[in-house]
PDB file of C-alpha atoms in Angstrom:
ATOM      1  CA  UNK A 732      27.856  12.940 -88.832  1.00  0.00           C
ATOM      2  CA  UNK A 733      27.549   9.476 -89.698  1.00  0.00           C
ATOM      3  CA  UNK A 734      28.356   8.575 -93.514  1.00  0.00           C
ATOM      4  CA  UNK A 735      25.820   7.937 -95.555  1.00  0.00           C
ATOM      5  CA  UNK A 736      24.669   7.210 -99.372  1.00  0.00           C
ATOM      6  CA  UNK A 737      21.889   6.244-101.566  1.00  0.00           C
ATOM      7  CA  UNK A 738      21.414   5.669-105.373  1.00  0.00           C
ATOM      8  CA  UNK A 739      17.260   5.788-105.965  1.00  0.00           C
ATOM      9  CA  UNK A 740      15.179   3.903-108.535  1.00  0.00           C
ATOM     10  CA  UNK A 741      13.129   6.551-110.353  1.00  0.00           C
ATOM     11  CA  UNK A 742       9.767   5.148-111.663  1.00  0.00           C
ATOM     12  CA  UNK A 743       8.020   6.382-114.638  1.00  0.00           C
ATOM     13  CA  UNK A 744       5.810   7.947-112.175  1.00  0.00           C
ATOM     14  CA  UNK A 745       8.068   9.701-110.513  1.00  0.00           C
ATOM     15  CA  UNK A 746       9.406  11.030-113.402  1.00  0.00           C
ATOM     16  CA  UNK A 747       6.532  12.471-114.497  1.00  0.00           C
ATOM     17  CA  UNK A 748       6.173  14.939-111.261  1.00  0.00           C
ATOM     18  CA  UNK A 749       8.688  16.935-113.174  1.00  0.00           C
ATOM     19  CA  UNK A 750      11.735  16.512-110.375  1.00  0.00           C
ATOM     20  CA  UNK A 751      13.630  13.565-109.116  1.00  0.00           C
ATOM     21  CA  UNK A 752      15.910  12.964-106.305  1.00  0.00           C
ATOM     22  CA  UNK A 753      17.909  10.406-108.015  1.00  0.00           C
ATOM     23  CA  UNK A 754      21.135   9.875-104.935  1.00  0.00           C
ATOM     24  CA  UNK A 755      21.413  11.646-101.588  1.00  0.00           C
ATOM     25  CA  UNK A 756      24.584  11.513 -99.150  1.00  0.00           C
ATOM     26  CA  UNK A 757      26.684  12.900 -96.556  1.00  0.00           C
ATOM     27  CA  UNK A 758      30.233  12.321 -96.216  1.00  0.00           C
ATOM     28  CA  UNK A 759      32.691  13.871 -93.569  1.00  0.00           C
ATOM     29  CA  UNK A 760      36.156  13.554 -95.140  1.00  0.00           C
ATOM     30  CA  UNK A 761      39.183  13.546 -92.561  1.00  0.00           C
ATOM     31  CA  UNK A 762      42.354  15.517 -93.613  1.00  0.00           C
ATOM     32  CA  UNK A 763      44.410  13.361 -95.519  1.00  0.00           C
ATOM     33  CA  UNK A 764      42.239  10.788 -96.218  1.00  0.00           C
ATOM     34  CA  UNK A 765      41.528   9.325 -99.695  1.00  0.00           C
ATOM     35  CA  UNK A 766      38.413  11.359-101.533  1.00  0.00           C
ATOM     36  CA  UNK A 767      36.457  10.519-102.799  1.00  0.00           C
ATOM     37  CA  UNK A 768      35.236   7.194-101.186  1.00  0.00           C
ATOM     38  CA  UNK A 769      36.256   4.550-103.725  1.00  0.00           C
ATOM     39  CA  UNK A 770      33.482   2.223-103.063  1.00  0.00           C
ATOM     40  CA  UNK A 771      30.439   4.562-104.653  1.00  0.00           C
ATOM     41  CA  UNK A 772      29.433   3.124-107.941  1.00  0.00           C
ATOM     42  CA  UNK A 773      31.319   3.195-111.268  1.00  0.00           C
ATOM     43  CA  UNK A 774      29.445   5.957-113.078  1.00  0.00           C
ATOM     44  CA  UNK A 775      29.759   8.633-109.994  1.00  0.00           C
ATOM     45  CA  UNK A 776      32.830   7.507-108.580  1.00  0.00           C
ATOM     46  CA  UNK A 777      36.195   9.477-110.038  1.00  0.00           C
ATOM     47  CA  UNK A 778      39.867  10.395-110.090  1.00  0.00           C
ATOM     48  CA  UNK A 779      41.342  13.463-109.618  1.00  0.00           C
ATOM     49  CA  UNK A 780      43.447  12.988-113.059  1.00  0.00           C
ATOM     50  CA  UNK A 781      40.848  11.976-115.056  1.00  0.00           C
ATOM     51  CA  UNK A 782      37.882  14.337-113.412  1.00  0.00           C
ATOM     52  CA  UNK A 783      34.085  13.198-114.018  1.00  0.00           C
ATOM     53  CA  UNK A 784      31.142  14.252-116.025  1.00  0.00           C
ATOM     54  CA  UNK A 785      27.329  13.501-115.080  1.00  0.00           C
ATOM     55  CA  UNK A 786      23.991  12.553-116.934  1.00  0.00           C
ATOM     56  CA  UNK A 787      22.622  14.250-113.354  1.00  0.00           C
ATOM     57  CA  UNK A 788      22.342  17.232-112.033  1.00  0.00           C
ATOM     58  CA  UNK A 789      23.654  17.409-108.196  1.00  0.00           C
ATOM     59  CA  UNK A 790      23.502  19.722-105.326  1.00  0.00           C
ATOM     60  CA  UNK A 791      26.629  19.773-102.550  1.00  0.00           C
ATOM     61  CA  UNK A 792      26.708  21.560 -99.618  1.00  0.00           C
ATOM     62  CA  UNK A 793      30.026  21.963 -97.823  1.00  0.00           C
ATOM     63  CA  UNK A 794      29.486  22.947 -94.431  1.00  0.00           C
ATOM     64  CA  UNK A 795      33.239  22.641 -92.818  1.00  0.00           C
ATOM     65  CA  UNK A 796      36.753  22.540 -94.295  1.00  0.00           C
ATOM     66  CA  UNK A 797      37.977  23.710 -97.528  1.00  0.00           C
ATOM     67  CA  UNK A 798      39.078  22.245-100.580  1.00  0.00           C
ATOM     68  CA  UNK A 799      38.975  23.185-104.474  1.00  0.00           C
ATOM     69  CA  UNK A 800      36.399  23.054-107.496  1.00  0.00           C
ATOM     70  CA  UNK A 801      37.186  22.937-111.136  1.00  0.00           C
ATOM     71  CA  UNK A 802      35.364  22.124-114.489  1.00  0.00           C
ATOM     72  CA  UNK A 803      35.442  22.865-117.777  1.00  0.00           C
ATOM     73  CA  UNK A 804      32.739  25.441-117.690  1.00  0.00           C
ATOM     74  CA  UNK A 805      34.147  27.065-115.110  1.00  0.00           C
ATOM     75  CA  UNK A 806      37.876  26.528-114.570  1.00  0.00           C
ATOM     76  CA  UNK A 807      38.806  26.370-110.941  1.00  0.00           C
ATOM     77  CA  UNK A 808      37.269  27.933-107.479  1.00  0.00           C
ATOM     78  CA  UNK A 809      38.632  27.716-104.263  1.00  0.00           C
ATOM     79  CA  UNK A 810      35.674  26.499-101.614  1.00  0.00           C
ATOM     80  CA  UNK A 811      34.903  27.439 -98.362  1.00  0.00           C
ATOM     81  CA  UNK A 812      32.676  26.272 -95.706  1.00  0.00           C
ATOM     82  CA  UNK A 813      29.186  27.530 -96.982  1.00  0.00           C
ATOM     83  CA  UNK A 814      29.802  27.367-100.257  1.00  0.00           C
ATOM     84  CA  UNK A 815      26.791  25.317-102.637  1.00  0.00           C
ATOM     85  CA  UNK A 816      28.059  23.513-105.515  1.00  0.00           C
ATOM     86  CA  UNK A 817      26.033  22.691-108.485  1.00  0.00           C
ATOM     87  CA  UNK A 818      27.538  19.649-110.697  1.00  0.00           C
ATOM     88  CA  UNK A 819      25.959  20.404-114.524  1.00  0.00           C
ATOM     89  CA  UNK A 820      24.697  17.511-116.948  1.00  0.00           C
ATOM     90  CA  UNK A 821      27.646  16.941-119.952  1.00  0.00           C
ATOM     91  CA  UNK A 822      30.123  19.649-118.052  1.00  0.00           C
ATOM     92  CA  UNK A 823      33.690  17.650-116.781  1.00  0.00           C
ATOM     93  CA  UNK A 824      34.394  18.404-113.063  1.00  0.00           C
ATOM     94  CA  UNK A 825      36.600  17.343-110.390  1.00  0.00           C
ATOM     95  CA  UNK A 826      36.586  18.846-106.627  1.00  0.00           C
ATOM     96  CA  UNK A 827      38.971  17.449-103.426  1.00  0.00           C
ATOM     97  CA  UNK A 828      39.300  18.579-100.201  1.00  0.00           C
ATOM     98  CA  UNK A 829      41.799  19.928 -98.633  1.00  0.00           C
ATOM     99  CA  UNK A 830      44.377  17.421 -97.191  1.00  0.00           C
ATOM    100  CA  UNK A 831      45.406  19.558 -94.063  1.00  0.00           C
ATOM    101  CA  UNK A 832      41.524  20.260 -93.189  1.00  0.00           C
ATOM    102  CA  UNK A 833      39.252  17.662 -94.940  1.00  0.00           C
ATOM    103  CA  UNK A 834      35.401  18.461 -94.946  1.00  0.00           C
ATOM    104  CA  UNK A 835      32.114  17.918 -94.652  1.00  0.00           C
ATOM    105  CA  UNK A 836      29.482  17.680 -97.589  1.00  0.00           C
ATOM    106  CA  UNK A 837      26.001  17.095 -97.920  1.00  0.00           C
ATOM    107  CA  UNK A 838      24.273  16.384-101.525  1.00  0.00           C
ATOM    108  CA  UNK A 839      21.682  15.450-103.687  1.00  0.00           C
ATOM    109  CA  UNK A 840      21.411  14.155-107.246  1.00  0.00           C
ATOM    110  CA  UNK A 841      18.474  16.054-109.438  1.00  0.00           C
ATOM    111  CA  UNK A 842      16.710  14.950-113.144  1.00  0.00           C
ATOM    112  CA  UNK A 843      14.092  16.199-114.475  1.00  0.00           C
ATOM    113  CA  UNK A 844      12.269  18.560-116.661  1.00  0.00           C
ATOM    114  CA  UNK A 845      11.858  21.080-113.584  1.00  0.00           C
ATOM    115  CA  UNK A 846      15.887  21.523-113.056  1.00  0.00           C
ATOM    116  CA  UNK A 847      16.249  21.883-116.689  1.00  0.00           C
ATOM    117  CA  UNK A 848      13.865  24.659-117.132  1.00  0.00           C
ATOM    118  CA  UNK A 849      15.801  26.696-113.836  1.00  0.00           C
ATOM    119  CA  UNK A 850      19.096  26.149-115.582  1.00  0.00           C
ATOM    120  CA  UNK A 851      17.903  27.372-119.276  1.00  0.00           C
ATOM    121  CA  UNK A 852      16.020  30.563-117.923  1.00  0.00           C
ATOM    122  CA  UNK A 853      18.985  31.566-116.122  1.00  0.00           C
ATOM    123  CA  UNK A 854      17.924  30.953-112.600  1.00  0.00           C
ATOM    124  CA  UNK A 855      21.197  28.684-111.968  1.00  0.00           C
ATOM    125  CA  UNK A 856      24.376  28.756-114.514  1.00  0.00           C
ATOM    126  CA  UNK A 857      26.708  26.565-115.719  1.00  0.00           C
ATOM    127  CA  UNK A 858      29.453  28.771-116.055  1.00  0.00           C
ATOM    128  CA  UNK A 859      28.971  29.849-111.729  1.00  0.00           C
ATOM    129  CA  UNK A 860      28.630  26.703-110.114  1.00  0.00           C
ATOM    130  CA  UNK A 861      29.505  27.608-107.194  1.00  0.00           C
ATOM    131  CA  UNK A 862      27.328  30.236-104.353  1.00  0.00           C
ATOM    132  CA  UNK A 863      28.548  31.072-101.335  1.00  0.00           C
ATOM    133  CA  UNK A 864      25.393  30.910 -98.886  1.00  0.00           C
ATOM    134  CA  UNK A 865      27.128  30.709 -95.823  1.00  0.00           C
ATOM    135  CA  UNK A 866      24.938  28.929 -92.847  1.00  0.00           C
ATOM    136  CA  UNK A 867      21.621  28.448 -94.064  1.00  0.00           C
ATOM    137  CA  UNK A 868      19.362  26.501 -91.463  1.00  0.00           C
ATOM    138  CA  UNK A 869      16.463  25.926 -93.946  1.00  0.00           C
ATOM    139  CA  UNK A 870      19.100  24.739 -96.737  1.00  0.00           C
ATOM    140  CA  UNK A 871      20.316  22.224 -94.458  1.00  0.00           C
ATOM    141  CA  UNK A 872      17.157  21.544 -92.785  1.00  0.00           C
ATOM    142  CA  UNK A 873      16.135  20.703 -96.721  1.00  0.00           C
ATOM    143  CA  UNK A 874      19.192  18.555 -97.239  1.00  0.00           C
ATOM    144  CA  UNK A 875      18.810  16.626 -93.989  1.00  0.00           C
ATOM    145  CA  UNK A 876      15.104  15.636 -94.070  1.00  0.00           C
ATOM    146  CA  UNK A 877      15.540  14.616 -97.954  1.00  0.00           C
ATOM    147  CA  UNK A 878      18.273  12.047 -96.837  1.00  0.00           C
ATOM    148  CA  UNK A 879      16.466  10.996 -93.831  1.00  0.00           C
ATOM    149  CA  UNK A 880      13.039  10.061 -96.118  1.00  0.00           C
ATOM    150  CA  UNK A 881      15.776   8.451 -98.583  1.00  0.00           C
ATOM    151  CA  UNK A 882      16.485   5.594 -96.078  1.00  0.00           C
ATOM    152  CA  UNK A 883      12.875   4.212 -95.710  1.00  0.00           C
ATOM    153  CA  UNK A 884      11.862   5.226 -99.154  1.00  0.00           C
ATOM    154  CA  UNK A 885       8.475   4.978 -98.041  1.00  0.00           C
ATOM    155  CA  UNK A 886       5.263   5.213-100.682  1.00  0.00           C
ATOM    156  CA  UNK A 887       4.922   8.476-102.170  1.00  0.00           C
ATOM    157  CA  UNK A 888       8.472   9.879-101.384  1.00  0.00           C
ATOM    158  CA  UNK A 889       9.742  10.927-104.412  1.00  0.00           C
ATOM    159  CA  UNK A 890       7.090  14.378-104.357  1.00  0.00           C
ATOM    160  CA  UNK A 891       7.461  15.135-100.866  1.00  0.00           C
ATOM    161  CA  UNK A 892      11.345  14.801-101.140  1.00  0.00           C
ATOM    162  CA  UNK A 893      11.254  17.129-104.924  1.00  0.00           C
ATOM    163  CA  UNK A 894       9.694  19.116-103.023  1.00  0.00           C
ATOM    164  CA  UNK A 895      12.506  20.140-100.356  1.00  0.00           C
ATOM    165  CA  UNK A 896      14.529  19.920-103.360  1.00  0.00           C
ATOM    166  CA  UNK A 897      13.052  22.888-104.537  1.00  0.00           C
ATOM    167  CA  UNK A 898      12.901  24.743-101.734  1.00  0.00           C
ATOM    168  CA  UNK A 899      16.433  24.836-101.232  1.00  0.00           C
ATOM    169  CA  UNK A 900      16.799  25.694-105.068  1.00  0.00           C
ATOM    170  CA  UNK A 901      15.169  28.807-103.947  1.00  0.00           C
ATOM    171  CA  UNK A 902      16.252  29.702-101.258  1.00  0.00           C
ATOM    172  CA  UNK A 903      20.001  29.235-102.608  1.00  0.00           C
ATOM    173  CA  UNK A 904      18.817  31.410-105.597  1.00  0.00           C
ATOM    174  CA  UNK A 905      16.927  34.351-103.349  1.00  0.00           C
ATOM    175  CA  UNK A 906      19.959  34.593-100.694  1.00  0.00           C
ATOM    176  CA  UNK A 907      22.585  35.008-103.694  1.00  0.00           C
ATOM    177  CA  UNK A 908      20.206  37.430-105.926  1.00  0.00           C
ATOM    178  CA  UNK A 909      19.904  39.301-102.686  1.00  0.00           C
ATOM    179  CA  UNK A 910      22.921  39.239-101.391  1.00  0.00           C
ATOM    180  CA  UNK A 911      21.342  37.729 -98.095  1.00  0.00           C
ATOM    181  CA  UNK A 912      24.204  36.057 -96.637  1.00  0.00           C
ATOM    182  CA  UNK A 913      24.936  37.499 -93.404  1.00  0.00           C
ATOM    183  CA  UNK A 914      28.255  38.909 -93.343  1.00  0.00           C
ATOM    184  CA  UNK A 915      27.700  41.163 -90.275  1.00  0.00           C
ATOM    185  CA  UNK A 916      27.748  37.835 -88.157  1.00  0.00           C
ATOM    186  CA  UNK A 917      30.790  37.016 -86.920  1.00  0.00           C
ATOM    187  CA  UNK A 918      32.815  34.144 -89.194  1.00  0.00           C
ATOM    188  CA  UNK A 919      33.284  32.317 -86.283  1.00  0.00           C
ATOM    189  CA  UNK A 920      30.071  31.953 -85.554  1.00  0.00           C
ATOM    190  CA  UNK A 921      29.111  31.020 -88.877  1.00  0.00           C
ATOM    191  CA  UNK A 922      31.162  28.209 -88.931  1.00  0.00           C
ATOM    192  CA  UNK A 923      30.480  27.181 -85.042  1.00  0.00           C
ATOM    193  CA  UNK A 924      26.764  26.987 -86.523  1.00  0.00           C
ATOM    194  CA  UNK A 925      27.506  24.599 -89.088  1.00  0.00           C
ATOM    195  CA  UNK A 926      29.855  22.266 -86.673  1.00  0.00           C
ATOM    196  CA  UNK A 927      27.128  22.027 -84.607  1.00  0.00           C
ATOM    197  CA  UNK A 928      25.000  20.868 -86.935  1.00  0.00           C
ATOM    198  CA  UNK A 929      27.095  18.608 -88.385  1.00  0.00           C
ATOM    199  CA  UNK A 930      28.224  16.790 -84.873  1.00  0.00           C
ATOM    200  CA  UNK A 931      24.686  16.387 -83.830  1.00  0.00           C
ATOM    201  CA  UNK A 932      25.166  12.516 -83.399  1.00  0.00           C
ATOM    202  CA  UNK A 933      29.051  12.649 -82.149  1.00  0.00           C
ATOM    203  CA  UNK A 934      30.819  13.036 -78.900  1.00  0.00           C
ATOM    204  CA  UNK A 935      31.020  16.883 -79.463  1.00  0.00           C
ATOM    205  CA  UNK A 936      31.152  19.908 -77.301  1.00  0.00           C
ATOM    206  CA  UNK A 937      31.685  23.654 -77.318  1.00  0.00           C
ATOM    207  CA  UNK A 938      34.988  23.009 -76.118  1.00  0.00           C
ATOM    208  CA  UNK A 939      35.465  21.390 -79.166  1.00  0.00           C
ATOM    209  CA  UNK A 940      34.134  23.355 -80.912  1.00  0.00           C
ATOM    210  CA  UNK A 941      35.981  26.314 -79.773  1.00  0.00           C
ATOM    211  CA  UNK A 942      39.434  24.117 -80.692  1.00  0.00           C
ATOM    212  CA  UNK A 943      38.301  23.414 -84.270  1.00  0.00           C
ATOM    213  CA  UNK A 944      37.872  26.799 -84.785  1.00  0.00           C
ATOM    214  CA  UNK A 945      41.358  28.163 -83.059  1.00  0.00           C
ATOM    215  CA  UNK A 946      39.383  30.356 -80.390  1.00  0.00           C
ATOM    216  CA  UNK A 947      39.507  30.531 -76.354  1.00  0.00           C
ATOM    217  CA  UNK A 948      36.623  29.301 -75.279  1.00  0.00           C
ATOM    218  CA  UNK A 949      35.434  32.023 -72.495  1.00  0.00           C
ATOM    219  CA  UNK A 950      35.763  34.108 -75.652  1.00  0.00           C
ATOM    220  CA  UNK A 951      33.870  32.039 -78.036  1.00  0.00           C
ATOM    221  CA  UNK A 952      31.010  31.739 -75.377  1.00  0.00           C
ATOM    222  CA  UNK A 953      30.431  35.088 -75.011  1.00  0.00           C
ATOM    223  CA  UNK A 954      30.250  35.803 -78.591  1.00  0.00           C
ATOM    224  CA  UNK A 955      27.918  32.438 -79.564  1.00  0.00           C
ATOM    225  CA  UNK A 956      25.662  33.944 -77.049  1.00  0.00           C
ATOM    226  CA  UNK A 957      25.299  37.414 -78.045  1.00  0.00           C
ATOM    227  CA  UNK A 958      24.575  36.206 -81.560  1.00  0.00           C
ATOM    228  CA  UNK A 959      22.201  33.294 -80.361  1.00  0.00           C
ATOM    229  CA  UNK A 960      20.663  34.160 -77.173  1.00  0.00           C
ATOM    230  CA  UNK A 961      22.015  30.879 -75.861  1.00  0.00           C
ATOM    231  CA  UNK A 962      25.035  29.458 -74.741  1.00  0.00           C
ATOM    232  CA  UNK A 963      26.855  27.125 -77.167  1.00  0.00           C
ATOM    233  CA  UNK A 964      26.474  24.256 -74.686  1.00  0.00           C
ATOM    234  CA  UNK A 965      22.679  25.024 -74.507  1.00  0.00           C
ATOM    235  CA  UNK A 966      22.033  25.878 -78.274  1.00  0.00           C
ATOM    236  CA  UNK A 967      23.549  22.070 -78.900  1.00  0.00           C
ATOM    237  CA  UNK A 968      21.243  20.644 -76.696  1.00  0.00           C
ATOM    238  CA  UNK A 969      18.758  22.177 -78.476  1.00  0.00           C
ATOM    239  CA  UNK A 970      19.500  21.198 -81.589  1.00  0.00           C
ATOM    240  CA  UNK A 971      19.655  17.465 -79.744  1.00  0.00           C
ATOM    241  CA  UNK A 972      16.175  17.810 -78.503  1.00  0.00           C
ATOM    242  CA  UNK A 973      14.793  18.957 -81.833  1.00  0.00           C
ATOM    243  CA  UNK A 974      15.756  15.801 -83.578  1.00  0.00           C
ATOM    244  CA  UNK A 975      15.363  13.465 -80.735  1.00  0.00           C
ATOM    245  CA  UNK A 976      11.430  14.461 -81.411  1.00  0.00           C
ATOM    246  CA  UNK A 977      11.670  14.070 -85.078  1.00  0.00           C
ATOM    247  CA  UNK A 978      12.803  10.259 -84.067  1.00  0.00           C
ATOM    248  CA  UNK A 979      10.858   9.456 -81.486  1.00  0.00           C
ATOM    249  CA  UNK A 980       8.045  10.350 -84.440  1.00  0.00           C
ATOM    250  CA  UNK A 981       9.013   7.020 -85.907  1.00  0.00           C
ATOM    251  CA  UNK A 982       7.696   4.148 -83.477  1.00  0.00           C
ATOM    252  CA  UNK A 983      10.354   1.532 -84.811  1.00  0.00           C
ATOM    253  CA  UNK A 984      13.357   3.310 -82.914  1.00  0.00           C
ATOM    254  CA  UNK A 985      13.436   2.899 -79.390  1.00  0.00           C
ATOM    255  CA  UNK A 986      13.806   5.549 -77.229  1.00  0.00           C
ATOM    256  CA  UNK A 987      17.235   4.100 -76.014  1.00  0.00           C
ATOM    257  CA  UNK A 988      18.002   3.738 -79.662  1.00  0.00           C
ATOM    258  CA  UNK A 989      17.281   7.586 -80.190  1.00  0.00           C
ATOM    259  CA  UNK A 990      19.409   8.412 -76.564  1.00  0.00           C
ATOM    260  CA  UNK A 991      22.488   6.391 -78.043  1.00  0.00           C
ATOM    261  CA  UNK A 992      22.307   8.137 -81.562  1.00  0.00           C
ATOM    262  CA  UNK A 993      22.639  11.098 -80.263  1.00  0.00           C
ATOM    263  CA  UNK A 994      25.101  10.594 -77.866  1.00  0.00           C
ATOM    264  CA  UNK A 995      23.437  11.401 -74.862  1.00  0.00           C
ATOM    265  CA  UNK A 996      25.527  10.690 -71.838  1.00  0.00           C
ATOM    266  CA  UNK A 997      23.047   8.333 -70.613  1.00  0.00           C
ATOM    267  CA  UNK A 998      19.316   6.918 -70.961  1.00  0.00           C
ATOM    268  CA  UNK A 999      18.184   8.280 -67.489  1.00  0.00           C
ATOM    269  CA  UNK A1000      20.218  11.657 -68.184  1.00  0.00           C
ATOM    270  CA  UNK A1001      18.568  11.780 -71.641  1.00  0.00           C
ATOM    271  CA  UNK A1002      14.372  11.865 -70.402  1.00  0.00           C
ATOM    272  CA  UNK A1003      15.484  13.608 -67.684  1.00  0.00           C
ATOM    273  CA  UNK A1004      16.780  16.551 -69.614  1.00  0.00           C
ATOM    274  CA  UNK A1005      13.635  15.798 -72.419  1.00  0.00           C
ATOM    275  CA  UNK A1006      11.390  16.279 -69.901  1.00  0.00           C
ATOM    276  CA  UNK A1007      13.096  19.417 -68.491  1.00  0.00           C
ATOM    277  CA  UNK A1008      12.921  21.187 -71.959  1.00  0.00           C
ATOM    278  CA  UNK A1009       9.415  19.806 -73.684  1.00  0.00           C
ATOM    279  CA  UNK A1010       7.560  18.671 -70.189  1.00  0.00           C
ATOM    280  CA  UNK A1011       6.834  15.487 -71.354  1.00  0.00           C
ATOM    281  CA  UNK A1012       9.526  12.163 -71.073  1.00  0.00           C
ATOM    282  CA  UNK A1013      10.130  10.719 -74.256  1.00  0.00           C
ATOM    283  CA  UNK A1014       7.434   7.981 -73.869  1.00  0.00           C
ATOM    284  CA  UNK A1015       4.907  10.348 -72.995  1.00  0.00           C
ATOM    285  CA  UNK A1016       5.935  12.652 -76.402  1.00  0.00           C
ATOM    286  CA  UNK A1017       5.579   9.547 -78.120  1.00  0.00           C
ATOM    287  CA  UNK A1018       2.326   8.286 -77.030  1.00  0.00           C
ATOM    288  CA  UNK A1019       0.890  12.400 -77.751  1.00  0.00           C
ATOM    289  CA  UNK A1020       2.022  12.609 -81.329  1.00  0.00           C
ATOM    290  CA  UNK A1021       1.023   8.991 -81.901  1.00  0.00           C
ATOM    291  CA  UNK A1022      -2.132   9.113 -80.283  1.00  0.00           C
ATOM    292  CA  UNK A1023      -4.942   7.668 -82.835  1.00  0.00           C
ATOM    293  CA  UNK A1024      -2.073   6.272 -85.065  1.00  0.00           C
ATOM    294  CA  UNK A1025      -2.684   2.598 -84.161  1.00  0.00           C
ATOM    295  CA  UNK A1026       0.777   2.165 -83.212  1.00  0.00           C
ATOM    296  CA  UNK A1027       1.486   0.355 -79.935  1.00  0.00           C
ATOM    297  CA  UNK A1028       5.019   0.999 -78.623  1.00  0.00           C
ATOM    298  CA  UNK A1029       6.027   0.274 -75.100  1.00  0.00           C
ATOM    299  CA  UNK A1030       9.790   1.350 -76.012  1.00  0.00           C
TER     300      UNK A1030
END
């Protein structure tokens, strides 16, 4: 994961779609380390002592570690990986990690007449701020591509961008009104998901995986890939591939700009093993999807 923040300009415009994305971030917090970041703007920043309350409505996802949540509305909750926590307008909070394990957390900051109306029917509630969803893919899918358009900001964002926003509203709302987490998969596995996920660009591997989560690996394998269908090692390749095509969409990156993010041993090793799992090298997948663009790219 590489940290990452952004605090938006909302136009009038984009105000009057109903839904703003008004910040979007990902942190990974190491154990002992000072949280939150001091250097995040005066009006979101905070002390533990002193706690925080927010004209802004915002969405965290904690997808490793553990830590603690408290706020006036609803005193405090311990938090797990795969827990959602939603930050109310007015309502004093204050949430840490914990020192011996850190975490990782994904969010988004919400206005707008849209969130508003969820919150006063009932849909979301003040007083239960945080939902345990476990691994979601299409919650963090959500989270992911509305940080990712949040670095280019390009025209017309701020819909597309509400959008995901409320997608993952609802799906966080169906899987808790349904009780759709998925407890009959294995907690490991749960959690080996979300590493995964989160380490996409980092030196990471099963192996590592398997440490972080206090497992033998032989056993961990065996499990991952009864669950999956795939090995861990091959499942994280996947996930690799996936995004390398979602970059290689954008013709300013060059393709040994994409190999490098991702950590890929090596250029050569990384359209060797593109080729092997989409048939095409990554030149070739470029020119296809940006055939009739008018881009020229010889990268």
């Amino acid at each position: 994961m590489n940290n990452y923040y952004k605090y938006l300009p909302i136009s009038d415009e984009d105000a009057r779609w109903g839904l703003s994305v008004v910040n979007a971030g990902c942190t990974r917090v190491k154990p002992d380390s000072c949280y939150p970041v001091p250097d995040h703007p005066g009006h979101h920043n905070f002390n533990w002592k002193k706690g925080r309350v927010l004209n802004e409505y915002q969405i965290i996802y904690i997808t490793a570690g553990k830590g603690v949540f408290e706020s006036d509305s609803a005193g405090i909750v311990d938090i797990r990986a795969g827990t959602i926590i939603i930050l109310y307008p007015g309502d004093r909070h204050r949430y840490k990690p914990s020192a011996h394990t850190g975490w990782d957390e994904y969010w988004i900051g919400l206005k707008g007449e849209i969130m508003d109306r969820l919150v006063s029917n009932g849909f979301f509630k003040q007083e239960y701020p945080c939902l345990f969803i476990g691994f979601n893919e299409k919650v963090f899918n959500n989270l992911h591509y509305i940080i990712e358009q949040t670095k280019t900001e390009n025209p017309g964002y701020q819909p597309d961008v509400s959008g995901a926003a409320l997608s993952l509203l609802g799906s966080c709302h169906a899987i808790v009104r349904q009780g759709a987490v998925a407890f009959d998969i294995n907690p490991v596995i749960h959690k080996a998901l979300l590493l995964f996920r989160s380490n996409i660009n980092e030196d990471f591997s099963p192996e590592t995986a398997a440490d972080q989560l206090q497992v033998g690996y032989s056993w961990f394998r065996k499990v991952f890939k009864a669950h999956t269908g795939l090995s861990p090692g091959q499942y994280f390749i996947q996930l690799k591939i996936e995004r390398a095509k979602n970059l290689l969409s954008d013709p300013s990156l060059s393709t040994k700009w994409v190999a490098n993010d991702l950590r890929f041993a090596s250029y050569f090793y990384f359209c060797r093993l593109f080729k092997s799992r989409t048939g095409m090298t990554p030149l070739e997948y470029r020119k296809r999807i940006n055939k009739g663009s008018g881009f020229q790219s010889d990268r």
